[in-house]
Tab-separated table of C-alpha atoms in Angstrom:
chain	number	residue	atom	x	y	z
A	30	UNK	CA	-0.240	0.167	0.160
A	31	UNK	CA	1.495	3.995	-1.152
A	32	UNK	CA	-0.041	6.577	1.122
A	33	UNK	CA	0.682	9.890	-0.040
A	34	UNK	CA	-0.044	12.580	1.986
A	35	UNK	CA	-0.495	15.823	0.515
A	36	UNK	CA	-2.136	19.315	1.676
A	37	UNK	CA	-1.148	23.043	2.650
A	38	UNK	CA	1.315	24.087	4.483
A	39	UNK	CA	0.909	23.979	8.163
A	40	UNK	CA	-1.668	21.311	8.157
A	41	UNK	CA	0.119	18.737	9.770
A	42	UNK	CA	0.746	16.394	6.821
A	43	UNK	CA	4.173	15.475	8.476
A	44	UNK	CA	2.709	14.497	11.904
A	45	UNK	CA	0.279	12.371	10.834
A	46	UNK	CA	2.910	10.526	8.283
A	47	UNK	CA	5.543	10.142	11.006
A	48	UNK	CA	1.928	8.382	13.466
A	49	UNK	CA	1.278	6.089	10.698
A	50	UNK	CA	5.153	5.431	10.112
A	51	UNK	CA	4.988	4.169	14.158
A	52	UNK	CA	1.394	2.638	13.297
A	53	UNK	CA	1.433	0.950	10.193
A	54	UNK	CA	5.942	0.305	10.224
A	55	UNK	CA	5.598	1.898	6.626
A	56	UNK	CA	9.054	3.367	5.401
A	57	UNK	CA	8.463	7.398	4.881
A	58	UNK	CA	9.754	9.499	2.204
A	59	UNK	CA	9.594	12.903	3.004
A	60	UNK	CA	9.251	14.898	-0.530
A	61	UNK	CA	10.511	17.886	1.502
A	62	UNK	CA	13.617	16.145	2.230
A	63	UNK	CA	14.268	15.095	-1.469
A	64	UNK	CA	13.799	18.898	-2.741
A	65	UNK	CA	16.302	19.970	0.069
A	66	UNK	CA	19.185	17.023	-0.818
A	67	UNK	CA	18.521	17.582	-4.834
A	68	UNK	CA	18.940	21.760	-4.101
A	69	UNK	CA	21.567	21.486	-1.912
A	70	UNK	CA	23.640	18.981	-3.766
A	71	UNK	CA	23.543	21.547	-6.588
A	72	UNK	CA	21.261	18.965	-8.767
A	73	UNK	CA	18.888	22.209	-9.433
A	74	UNK	CA	19.270	25.690	-9.651
A	75	UNK	CA	15.490	26.004	-7.750
A	76	UNK	CA	15.397	27.486	-4.504
A	77	UNK	CA	12.801	26.222	-1.358
A	78	UNK	CA	10.416	29.178	-2.534
A	79	UNK	CA	10.506	28.263	-6.478
A	80	UNK	CA	6.872	25.818	-5.481
A	81	UNK	CA	5.282	25.484	-8.993
A	82	UNK	CA	8.446	24.864	-10.966
A	83	UNK	CA	9.533	22.131	-7.776
A	84	UNK	CA	5.970	20.080	-8.240
A	85	UNK	CA	7.373	19.853	-12.129
A	86	UNK	CA	11.480	18.888	-11.029
A	87	UNK	CA	9.604	16.491	-8.018
A	88	UNK	CA	6.716	14.732	-9.158
A	89	UNK	CA	8.132	12.696	-11.937
A	90	UNK	CA	10.825	11.167	-9.625
A	91	UNK	CA	8.703	10.849	-6.953
A	92	UNK	CA	5.988	9.360	-9.304
A	93	UNK	CA	8.446	7.086	-10.375
A	94	UNK	CA	9.426	6.181	-6.673
A	95	UNK	CA	6.111	5.123	-6.085
A	96	UNK	CA	5.744	2.978	-8.976
A	97	UNK	CA	8.593	0.955	-8.053
A	98	UNK	CA	7.523	0.310	-4.500
A	99	UNK	CA	4.180	-0.753	-6.003
A	100	UNK	CA	5.430	-2.819	-8.690
A	101	UNK	CA	7.935	-4.648	-5.782
A	102	UNK	CA	4.431	-4.899	-3.439
A	103	UNK	CA	6.327	-2.382	-0.944
A	104	UNK	CA	4.341	-0.278	1.358
A	105	UNK	CA	5.664	3.568	1.278
A	106	UNK	CA	4.414	6.724	3.222
A	107	UNK	CA	4.670	9.446	0.591
A	108	UNK	CA	4.369	13.306	2.462
A	109	UNK	CA	4.821	16.805	0.920
A	110	UNK	CA	3.457	19.810	-0.908
A	111	UNK	CA	4.539	18.670	-4.452
A	112	UNK	CA	1.774	16.652	-5.383
A	113	UNK	CA	0.408	17.739	-8.818
A	114	UNK	CA	-3.972	18.284	-8.485
A	115	UNK	CA	-3.656	15.495	-11.345
A	116	UNK	CA	-1.328	12.985	-9.796
A	117	UNK	CA	-3.725	10.287	-10.857
A	118	UNK	CA	-3.347	10.483	-14.517
A	119	UNK	CA	0.482	9.300	-13.890
A	120	UNK	CA	-0.783	5.846	-13.012
A	121	UNK	CA	-2.878	2.783	-14.110
A	122	UNK	CA	-5.828	1.491	-12.587
A	123	UNK	CA	-3.923	-1.253	-11.286
A	124	UNK	CA	-1.494	1.087	-9.649
A	125	UNK	CA	-4.311	3.470	-8.180
A	126	UNK	CA	-5.858	0.386	-6.030
A	127	UNK	CA	-2.390	0.377	-4.272
A	128	UNK	CA	-2.439	3.879	-3.457
A	129	UNK	CA	-4.779	5.392	-0.527
A	130	UNK	CA	-4.696	9.518	-1.218
A	131	UNK	CA	-5.019	11.924	1.868
A	132	UNK	CA	-5.165	15.932	1.467
A	133	UNK	CA	-5.240	17.834	4.482
A	134	UNK	CA	-7.025	21.029	4.929
A	135	UNK	CA	-8.036	23.593	7.192
A	136	UNK	CA	-11.339	25.829	7.262
A	137	UNK	CA	-11.034	29.456	7.552
A	138	UNK	CA	-13.008	29.409	10.944
A	139	UNK	CA	-10.308	26.932	12.242
A	140	UNK	CA	-7.392	29.044	11.078
A	141	UNK	CA	-8.909	32.094	12.675
A	142	UNK	CA	-10.039	29.813	15.658
A	143	UNK	CA	-6.427	28.047	16.167
A	144	UNK	CA	-3.834	30.490	14.328
A	145	UNK	CA	-1.306	30.815	17.115
A	146	UNK	CA	-1.728	26.744	17.677
A	147	UNK	CA	-0.975	25.981	14.138
A	148	UNK	CA	1.779	28.606	13.881
A	149	UNK	CA	3.180	27.427	16.976
A	150	UNK	CA	3.342	23.507	15.717
A	151	UNK	CA	5.052	24.491	12.673
A	152	UNK	CA	8.226	22.856	14.002
A	153	UNK	CA	6.945	20.045	15.957
A	154	UNK	CA	8.725	17.265	13.245
A	155	UNK	CA	11.099	19.689	10.861
A	156	UNK	CA	12.568	22.565	12.345
A	157	UNK	CA	11.526	25.705	9.929
A	158	UNK	CA	14.391	28.448	9.770
A	159	UNK	CA	12.147	31.191	9.061
A	160	UNK	CA	8.028	30.942	9.536
A	161	UNK	CA	8.253	34.722	9.003
A	162	UNK	CA	5.559	34.117	5.756
A	163	UNK	CA	3.343	32.284	7.926
A	164	UNK	CA	-0.307	34.608	8.229
A	165	UNK	CA	-3.345	33.798	8.841
A	166	UNK	CA	-4.154	35.583	5.474
A	167	UNK	CA	-1.333	33.399	4.234
A	168	UNK	CA	-2.343	30.583	5.564
A	169	UNK	CA	-5.762	31.343	4.553
A	170	UNK	CA	-4.665	31.680	0.529
A	171	UNK	CA	-2.592	28.250	0.504
A	172	UNK	CA	-5.715	26.130	1.897
A	173	UNK	CA	-7.844	27.846	-0.347
A	174	UNK	CA	-5.499	27.154	-3.461
A	175	UNK	CA	-4.975	23.817	-2.504
A	176	UNK	CA	-9.092	22.422	-1.844
A	177	UNK	CA	-9.614	24.452	-5.002
A	178	UNK	CA	-7.170	22.499	-7.046
A	179	UNK	CA	-7.758	18.891	-5.442
A	180	UNK	CA	-11.517	19.377	-5.762
A	181	UNK	CA	-11.777	20.694	-9.213
A	182	UNK	CA	-9.632	17.453	-9.945
A	183	UNK	CA	-11.882	15.332	-7.824
A	184	UNK	CA	-10.277	14.228	-5.130
A	185	UNK	CA	-11.703	14.248	-1.644
A	186	UNK	CA	-10.301	16.569	1.132
A	187	UNK	CA	-10.014	16.123	4.708
A	188	UNK	CA	-10.893	19.188	6.187
A	189	UNK	CA	-10.172	20.161	9.889
A	190	UNK	CA	-12.773	22.578	11.084
A	191	UNK	CA	-13.378	21.973	15.208
A	192	UNK	CA	-11.269	19.078	16.177
A	193	UNK	CA	-7.632	18.569	14.804
A	194	UNK	CA	-6.783	15.865	16.838
A	195	UNK	CA	-9.905	13.524	16.027
A	196	UNK	CA	-9.665	14.554	13.056
A	197	UNK	CA	-6.386	13.303	12.530
A	198	UNK	CA	-7.157	10.148	14.767
A	199	UNK	CA	-9.925	9.259	12.187
A	200	UNK	CA	-8.040	9.440	9.199
A	201	UNK	CA	-4.825	6.817	10.902
């Protein structure tokens, strides 16, 4: 089984991936780690801020890692922001049967009520060097963009509205 976890920034993708790793004992690929390895090694001139270009650059690599895991009947958790909205077009029906897709988002109401919590948990598992771009308006904008893109592609979104822990526990 392949589990793809994506969503807007700060929604808890990494925390959910860690919980699933501990529960299922599946290996876990952080697309952010792949991104930074390629950037720091000089294999690309892209920067961490080149989101759209990074999706185009990283997805072919991630897609083929997923296909290889499926071919070898291996389990894998893939977590990160750089999953294209139309990701399903790159897989056969048989491959899609082996993939579980999870997209996390917050409602505006949740963001308004819990912004300080959202920001304070931003470095729970990965240390954010500069989180100054994380503003209330930016978080809302990122969530709107992700929800719109994946909904237009026909995906189901896990929407966090009231109880974060309960919503995440229901996914596992």
